XYZ file of C-alpha atoms in Angstrom:
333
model
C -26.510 38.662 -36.367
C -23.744 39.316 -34.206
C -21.965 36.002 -33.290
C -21.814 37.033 -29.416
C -25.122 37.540 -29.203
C -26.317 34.108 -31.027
C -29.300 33.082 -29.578
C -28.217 29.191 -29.464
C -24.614 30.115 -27.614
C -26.914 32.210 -25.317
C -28.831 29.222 -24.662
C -25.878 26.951 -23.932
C -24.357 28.717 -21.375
C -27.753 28.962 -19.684
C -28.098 25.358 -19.603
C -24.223 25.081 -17.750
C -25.078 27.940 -15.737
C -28.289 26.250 -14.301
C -26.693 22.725 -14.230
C -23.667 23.704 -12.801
C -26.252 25.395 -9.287
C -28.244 22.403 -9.352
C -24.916 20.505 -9.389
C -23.548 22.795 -6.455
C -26.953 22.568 -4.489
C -27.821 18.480 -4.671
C -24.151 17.571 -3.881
C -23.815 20.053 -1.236
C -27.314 19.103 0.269
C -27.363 15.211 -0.844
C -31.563 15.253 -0.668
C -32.612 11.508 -0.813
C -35.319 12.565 -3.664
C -32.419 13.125 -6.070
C -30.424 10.245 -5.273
C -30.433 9.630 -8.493
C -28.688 12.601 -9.546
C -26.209 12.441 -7.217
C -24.998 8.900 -7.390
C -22.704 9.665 -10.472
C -19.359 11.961 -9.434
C -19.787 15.338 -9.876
C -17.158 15.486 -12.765
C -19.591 13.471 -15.123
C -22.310 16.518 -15.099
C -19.070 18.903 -14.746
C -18.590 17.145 -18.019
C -21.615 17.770 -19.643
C -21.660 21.550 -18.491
C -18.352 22.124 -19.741
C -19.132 20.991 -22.847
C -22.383 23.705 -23.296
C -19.682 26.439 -21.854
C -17.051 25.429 -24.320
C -18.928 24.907 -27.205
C -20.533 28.571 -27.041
C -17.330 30.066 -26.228
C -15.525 27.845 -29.364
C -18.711 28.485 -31.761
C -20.504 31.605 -30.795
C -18.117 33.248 -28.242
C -20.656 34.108 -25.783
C -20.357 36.317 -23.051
C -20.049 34.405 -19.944
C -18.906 31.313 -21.185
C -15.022 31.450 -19.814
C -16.493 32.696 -16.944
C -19.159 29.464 -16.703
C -16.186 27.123 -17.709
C -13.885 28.634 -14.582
C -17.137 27.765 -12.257
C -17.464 24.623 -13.632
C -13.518 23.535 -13.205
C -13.866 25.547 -9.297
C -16.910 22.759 -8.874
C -14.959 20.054 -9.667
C -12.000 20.948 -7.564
C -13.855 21.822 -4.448
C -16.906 19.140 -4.600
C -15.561 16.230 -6.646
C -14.661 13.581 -3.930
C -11.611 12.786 -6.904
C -9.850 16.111 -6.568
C -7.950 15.946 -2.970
C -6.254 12.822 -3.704
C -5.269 14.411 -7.118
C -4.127 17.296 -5.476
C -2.560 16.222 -2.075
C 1.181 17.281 -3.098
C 3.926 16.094 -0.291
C 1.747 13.630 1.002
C 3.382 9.981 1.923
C 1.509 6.975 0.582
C 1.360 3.475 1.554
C 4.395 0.799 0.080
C 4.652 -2.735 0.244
C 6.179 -4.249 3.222
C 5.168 -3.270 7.036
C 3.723 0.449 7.538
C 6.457 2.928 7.983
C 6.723 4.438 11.436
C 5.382 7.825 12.190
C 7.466 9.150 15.158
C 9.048 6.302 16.192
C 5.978 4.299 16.896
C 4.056 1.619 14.466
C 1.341 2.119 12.903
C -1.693 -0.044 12.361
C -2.076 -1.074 8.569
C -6.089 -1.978 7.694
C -6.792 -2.936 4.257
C -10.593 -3.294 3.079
C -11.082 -5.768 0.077
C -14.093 -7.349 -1.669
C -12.812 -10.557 -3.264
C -15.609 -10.932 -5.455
C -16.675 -14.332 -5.134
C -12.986 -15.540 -6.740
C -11.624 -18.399 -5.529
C -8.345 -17.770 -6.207
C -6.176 -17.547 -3.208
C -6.594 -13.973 -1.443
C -2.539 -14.292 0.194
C -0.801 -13.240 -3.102
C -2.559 -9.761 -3.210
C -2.518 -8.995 0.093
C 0.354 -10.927 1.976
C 3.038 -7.915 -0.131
C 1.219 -5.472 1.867
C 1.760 -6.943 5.822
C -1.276 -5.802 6.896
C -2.518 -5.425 10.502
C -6.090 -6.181 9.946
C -7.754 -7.554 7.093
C -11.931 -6.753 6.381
C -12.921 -9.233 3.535
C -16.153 -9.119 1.855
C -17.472 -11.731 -1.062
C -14.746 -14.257 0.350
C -16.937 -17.604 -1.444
C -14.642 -20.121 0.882
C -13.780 -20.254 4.765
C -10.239 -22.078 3.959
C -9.592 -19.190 1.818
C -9.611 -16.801 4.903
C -7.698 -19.482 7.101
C -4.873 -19.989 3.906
C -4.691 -15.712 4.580
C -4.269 -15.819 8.511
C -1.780 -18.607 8.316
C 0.445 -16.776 5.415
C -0.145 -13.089 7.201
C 0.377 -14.295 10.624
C 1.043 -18.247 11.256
C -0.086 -18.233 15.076
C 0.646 -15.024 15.683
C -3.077 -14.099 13.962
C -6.633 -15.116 14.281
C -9.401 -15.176 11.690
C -13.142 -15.201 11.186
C -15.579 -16.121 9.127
C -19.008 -15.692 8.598
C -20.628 -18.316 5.835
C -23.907 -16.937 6.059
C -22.624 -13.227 4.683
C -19.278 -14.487 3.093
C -17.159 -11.915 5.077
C -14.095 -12.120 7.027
C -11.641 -10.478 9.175
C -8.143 -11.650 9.640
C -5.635 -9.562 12.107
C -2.669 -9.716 13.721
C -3.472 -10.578 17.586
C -6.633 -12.292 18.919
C -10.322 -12.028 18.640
C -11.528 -11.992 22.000
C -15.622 -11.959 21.206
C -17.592 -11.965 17.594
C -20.984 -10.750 17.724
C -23.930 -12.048 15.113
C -26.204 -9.951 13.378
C -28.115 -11.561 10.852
C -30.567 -8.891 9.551
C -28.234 -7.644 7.484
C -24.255 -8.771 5.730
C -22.298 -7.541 8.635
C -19.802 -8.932 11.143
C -18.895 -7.749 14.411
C -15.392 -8.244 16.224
C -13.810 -7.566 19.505
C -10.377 -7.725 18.679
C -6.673 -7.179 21.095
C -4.114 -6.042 19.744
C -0.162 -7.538 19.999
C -0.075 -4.686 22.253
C -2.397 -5.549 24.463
C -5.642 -2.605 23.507
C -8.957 -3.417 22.569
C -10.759 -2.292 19.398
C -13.973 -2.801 17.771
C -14.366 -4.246 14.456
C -17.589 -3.885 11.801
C -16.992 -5.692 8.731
C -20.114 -3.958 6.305
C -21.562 -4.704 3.171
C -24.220 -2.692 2.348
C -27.076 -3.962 0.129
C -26.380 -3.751 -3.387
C -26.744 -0.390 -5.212
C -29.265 0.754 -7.671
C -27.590 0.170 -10.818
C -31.034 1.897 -12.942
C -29.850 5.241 -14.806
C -32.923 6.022 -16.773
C -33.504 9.536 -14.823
C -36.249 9.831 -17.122
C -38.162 7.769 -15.733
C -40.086 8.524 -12.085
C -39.600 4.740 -11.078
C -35.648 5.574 -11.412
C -35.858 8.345 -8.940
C -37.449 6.401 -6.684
C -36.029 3.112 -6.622
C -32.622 5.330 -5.865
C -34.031 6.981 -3.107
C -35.460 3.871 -1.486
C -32.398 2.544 -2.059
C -30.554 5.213 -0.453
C -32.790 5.302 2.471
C -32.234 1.655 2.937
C -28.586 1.905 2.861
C -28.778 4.185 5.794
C -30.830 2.833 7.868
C -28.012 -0.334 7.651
C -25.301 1.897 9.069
C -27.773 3.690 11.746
C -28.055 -0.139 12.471
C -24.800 -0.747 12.719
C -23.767 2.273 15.068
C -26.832 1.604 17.524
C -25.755 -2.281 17.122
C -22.111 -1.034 18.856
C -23.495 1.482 20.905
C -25.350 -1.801 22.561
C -23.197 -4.401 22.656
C -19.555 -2.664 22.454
C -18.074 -0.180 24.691
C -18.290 2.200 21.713
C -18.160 4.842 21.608
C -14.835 5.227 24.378
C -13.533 2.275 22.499
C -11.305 2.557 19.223
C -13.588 0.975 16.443
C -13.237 0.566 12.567
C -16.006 0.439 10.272
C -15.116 -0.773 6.869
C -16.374 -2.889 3.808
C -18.133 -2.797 0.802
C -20.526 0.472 0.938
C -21.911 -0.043 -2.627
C -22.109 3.858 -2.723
C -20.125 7.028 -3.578
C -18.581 7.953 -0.080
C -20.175 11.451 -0.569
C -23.435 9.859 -0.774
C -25.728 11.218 1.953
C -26.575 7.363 3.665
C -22.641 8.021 4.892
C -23.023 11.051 6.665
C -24.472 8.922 9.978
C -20.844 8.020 10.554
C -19.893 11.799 9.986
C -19.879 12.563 13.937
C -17.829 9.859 15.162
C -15.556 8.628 12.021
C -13.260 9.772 10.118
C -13.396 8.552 6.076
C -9.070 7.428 6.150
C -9.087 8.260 2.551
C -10.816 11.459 2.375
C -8.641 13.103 5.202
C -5.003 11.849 4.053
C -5.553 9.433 0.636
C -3.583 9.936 -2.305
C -3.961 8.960 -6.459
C -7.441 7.811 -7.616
C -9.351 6.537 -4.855
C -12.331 5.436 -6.554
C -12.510 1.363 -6.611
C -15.571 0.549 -8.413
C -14.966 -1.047 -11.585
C -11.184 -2.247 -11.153
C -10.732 -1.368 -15.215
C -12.577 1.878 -15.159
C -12.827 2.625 -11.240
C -15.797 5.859 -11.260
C -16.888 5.049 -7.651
C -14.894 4.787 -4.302
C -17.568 2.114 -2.983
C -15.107 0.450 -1.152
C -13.727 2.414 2.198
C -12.249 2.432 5.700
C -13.961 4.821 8.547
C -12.157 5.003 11.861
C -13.191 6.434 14.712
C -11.378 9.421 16.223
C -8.695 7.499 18.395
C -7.090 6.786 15.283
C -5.041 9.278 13.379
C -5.247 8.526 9.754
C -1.533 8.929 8.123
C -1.759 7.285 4.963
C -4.500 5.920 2.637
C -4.562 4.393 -0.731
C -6.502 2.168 -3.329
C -4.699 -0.781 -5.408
C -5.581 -2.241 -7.815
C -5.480 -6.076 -8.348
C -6.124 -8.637 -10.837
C -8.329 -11.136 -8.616
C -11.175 -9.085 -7.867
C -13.767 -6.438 -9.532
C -12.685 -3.724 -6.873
C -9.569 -2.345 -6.055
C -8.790 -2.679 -2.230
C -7.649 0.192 -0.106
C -5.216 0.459 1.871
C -4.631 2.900 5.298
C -2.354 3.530 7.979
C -3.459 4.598 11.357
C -2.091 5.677 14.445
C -3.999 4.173 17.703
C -3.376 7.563 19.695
């Protein structure tokens, strides 16, 4: 039998052929029904069809299978939500110490970080940073948040904390209103600025994630895209929750927190009109923060609304906590 024609290499490249236009279709079209599907980065089923395109190129040499492989390495460059921080040559990245300037004026620096329930001191991981404004989410302690403001800020900052949702924000300036919402783990802030503007604050932390991967089962399917559907209704929540109560949308506002999702998940795309995801339009490295020692998923992430220019946006990783915290510059234009 001729080895290019071998029925099983054949077969193989079918298989990454198809997967790789299902791939292209879900995570293009993020249905709820396959939630399931598309809660896993791209790369991992990139994986798998690479390794049907390889192997009948390596064992049978098929016909198509280079040609399969290119599509599937195209895929992963264009969809993956990995790639652009990979790829972002010449870009500037957050340091340590205060936010560099961006034509001679300051910019605001926002870090996001879930603690984890530790109750270790949060001012050693963050304080290197000199952060602006500080979203906190499984903060187990209220002095813990205070200990922060004081080392950030002494009484140049203000704090909150919520002890019902274990959240917190700590910034630079004053908190002129907090709002409670307590339907779901959020916190609401009216913040000014040492420079005298007003911005909306919304500290999330979206119900925890379907962690169920047998996609052989139905009940998998649709425990994901209940799940999903839940998750969304949260941040449609959250925005009409602003639009009521805050002078959003004509005032700058930050959304950020724990999102216990992919940020290419579909629940996000409510906040596609009027925010921008800081990390997908300027980050840099691997931006993924879910787990800390093998980060696949970038649950954690900051989303500002379009009176901020995003400069710089990264994720670091520290020993405390299970996720690695990000960190973003912003411009208040």
């Amino acid at each position: 039998m001729n080895k290019t024609r071998h029925p099983v290499g054949l077969v193989l490249v079918l298989l990454s052929l198809v997967l790789n236009f299902i791939s292209v279709v879900l995570y293009v079209q993020q249905p709820d029904t396959f939630a399931a599907f598309t809660v896993l980065p791209i790369w991992l089923w990139g994986a798998l069809g690479l390794l049907f395109s390889l192997a009948s190129y390596f064992l049978f040499r098929s016909p198509l299978s280079l040609f399969t492989s290119t599509m599937w390495f195209l895929v992963i460059l264009v969809l993956s939500d990995e790639a652009p921080g990979l790829v972002r040559f010449g870009q500037t990245t957050p340091e340590d110490g205060r936010a560099a300037p961006y034509l001679n004026r300051q910019p605001l620096r926002v870090i996001t970080c879930n603690w984890s329930s530790d109750s270790r001191p949060i001012g050693p991981a963050i304080a290197p940073w000199e952060p602006d404004i500080v979203f906190i989410q499984e903060m187990p302690h209220p002095y813990l948040i205070k200990q922060l403001a004081d080392t950030l800020y002494g009484n140049t900052g203000d704090y909150r904390y919520d002890e019902n949702h274990a959240c917190g924000v700590v910034l630079r300036g004053r908190i002129k209103k907090a709002l409670l919402e307590p339907q779901y783990r959020s916190q609401y802030l009216t913040a000014r600025l040492p420079n005298g503007n007003l911005i909306e604050l919304a500290n999330i932390h979206l119900q925890p994630a379907s962690t169920n991967l047998s996609l052989w089962s139905p009940s998998c399917w649709k425990e994901h895209r209940q799940n999903r559907m839940r998750r969304r209704s949260e941040l449609q929540f959250a925005l009409a929750f602003l639009n009521e109560y805050t002078p959003f949308p004509n005032r700058p506002t930050l959304i950020a927190g724990d999102f216990n999702a992919p940020a290419t998940d579909g629940a996000s795309d409510v906040l596609a009109r009027d925010f921008t995801d800081t990390f997908e339009a300027v980050g840099t490295g691997w931006g993924n923060t879910y787990h800390r020692r093998f980060p696949l998923l970038r649950l954690d992430q900051i989303h500002a609304s379009h009176h901020f220019l995003p400069l710089r946006s990264r994720a670091v990783t520290i020993e405390e906590s299970e996720h690695r915290m990000v960190v973003s510059d912003l411009l208040l234009e």
